[in-house]
mmCIF file of C-alpha atoms in Angstrom:
data_model
loop_
_atom_site.group_PDB
_atom_site.id
_atom_site.type_symbol
_atom_site.label_atom_id
_atom_site.label_comp_id
_atom_site.label_asym_id
_atom_site.label_seq_id
_atom_site.Cartn_x
_atom_site.Cartn_y
_atom_site.Cartn_z
ATOM 1 C CA MET A 1 100.552 90.507 97.243
ATOM 2 C CA GLN A 2 100.137 86.933 95.945
ATOM 3 C CA CYS A 3 96.564 87.239 94.440
ATOM 4 C CA GLN A 4 96.786 87.965 90.549
ATOM 5 C CA ARG A 5 93.236 88.796 90.215
ATOM 6 C CA LEU A 6 93.645 91.736 92.883
ATOM 7 C CA LYS A 7 96.505 92.813 90.896
ATOM 8 C CA ARG A 8 94.807 93.169 87.623
ATOM 9 C CA LEU A 9 91.658 94.746 89.246
ATOM 10 C CA ALA A 10 94.178 97.012 91.288
ATOM 11 C CA ARG A 11 95.924 98.315 87.913
ATOM 12 C CA ASP A 12 92.344 98.489 86.199
ATOM 13 C CA TRP A 13 90.785 100.590 88.992
ATOM 14 C CA TYR A 14 93.806 102.851 89.374
ATOM 15 C CA GLN A 15 93.416 103.933 86.117
ATOM 16 C CA LYS A 16 90.343 104.645 86.056
ATOM 17 C CA VAL A 17 91.354 107.007 89.013
ATOM 18 C CA LYS A 18 93.791 108.275 87.021
ATOM 19 C CA GLU A 19 91.167 109.315 84.289
ATOM 20 C CA ASP A 20 89.087 110.528 87.141
ATOM 21 C CA ALA A 21 86.268 107.888 86.161
ATOM 22 C CA LEU A 22 86.603 106.116 89.854
ATOM 23 C CA ALA A 23 87.589 108.126 93.420
ATOM 24 C CA PRO A 24 90.415 106.489 95.350
ATOM 25 C CA ALA A 25 88.172 105.829 98.222
ATOM 26 C CA ARG A 26 85.705 103.914 96.195
ATOM 27 C CA MET A 27 89.123 102.215 94.938
ATOM 28 C CA MET A 28 90.353 101.088 98.643
ATOM 29 C CA GLU A 29 86.223 100.157 99.053
ATOM 30 C CA LEU A 30 86.118 97.827 96.184
ATOM 31 C CA ILE A 31 90.100 96.303 96.864
ATOM 32 C CA LYS A 32 88.394 95.512 100.582
ATOM 33 C CA ARG A 33 85.640 93.939 99.210
ATOM 34 C CA HIS A 34 87.313 91.568 97.283
ATOM 35 C CA VAL A 35 89.956 90.785 99.993
ATOM 36 C CA GLU A 36 86.753 89.845 101.851
ATOM 37 C CA HIS A 37 85.860 87.265 99.669
ATOM 38 C CA CYS A 38 89.077 86.155 98.204
ATOM 39 C CA ALA A 39 91.090 83.058 99.957
ATOM 40 C CA VAL A 40 94.463 83.640 98.283
ATOM 41 C CA CYS A 41 94.286 87.581 99.616
ATOM 42 C CA GLN A 42 92.658 86.505 102.937
ATOM 43 C CA THR A 43 95.948 84.256 103.695
ATOM 44 C CA ASP A 44 98.723 86.365 102.466
ATOM 45 C CA PRO A 45 100.282 88.064 105.097
ATOM 46 C CA ASP A 46 102.141 90.661 102.826
ATOM 47 C CA LEU A 47 98.323 91.940 101.860
ATOM 48 C CA PRO A 48 98.332 94.815 104.894
ATOM 49 C CA GLU A 49 101.566 96.248 104.597
ATOM 50 C CA GLU A 50 100.996 95.861 100.459
ATOM 51 C CA LEU A 51 97.308 97.645 100.761
ATOM 52 C CA GLU A 52 98.792 100.399 102.968
ATOM 53 C CA LYS A 53 101.462 101.625 100.286
ATOM 54 C CA ILE A 54 98.269 101.476 97.682
ATOM 55 C CA ARG A 55 96.547 103.501 100.215
ATOM 56 C CA GLU A 56 99.584 106.020 100.585
ATOM 57 C CA PHE A 57 100.461 106.154 96.670
ATOM 58 C CA ILE A 58 96.788 106.898 95.385
ATOM 59 C CA ARG A 59 96.104 109.680 98.256
ATOM 60 C CA ALA A 60 99.452 111.526 97.243
ATOM 61 C CA PRO A 61 98.721 114.936 96.005
ATOM 62 C CA GLN A 62 99.046 115.598 92.438
ATOM 63 C CA PRO A 63 101.655 118.161 91.378
ATOM 64 C CA LEU A 64 99.775 121.493 90.306
ATOM 65 C CA VAL A 65 100.382 122.668 87.007
ATOM 66 C CA PRO A 66 100.518 125.943 86.680
ATOM 67 C CA PRO A 67 97.526 128.013 84.655
ATOM 68 C CA SER A 68 98.374 128.584 80.703
ATOM 69 C CA GLU A 69 98.727 131.859 79.863
#
């Protein structure tokens, strides 16, 4: 991923996903919107692969925590 702004935004958005303040689908929508308007992202040949890795990572099921007794 060549775009430093997208890296920073993705990190911030992912933190919000972890805090349940942002849905994973919304994060991917924000990334898509950024890419549509960013010349650096549009010319990055590795970006589609990187975005797929991000998509898979944020969709990974969270481990279940057993209830406390």
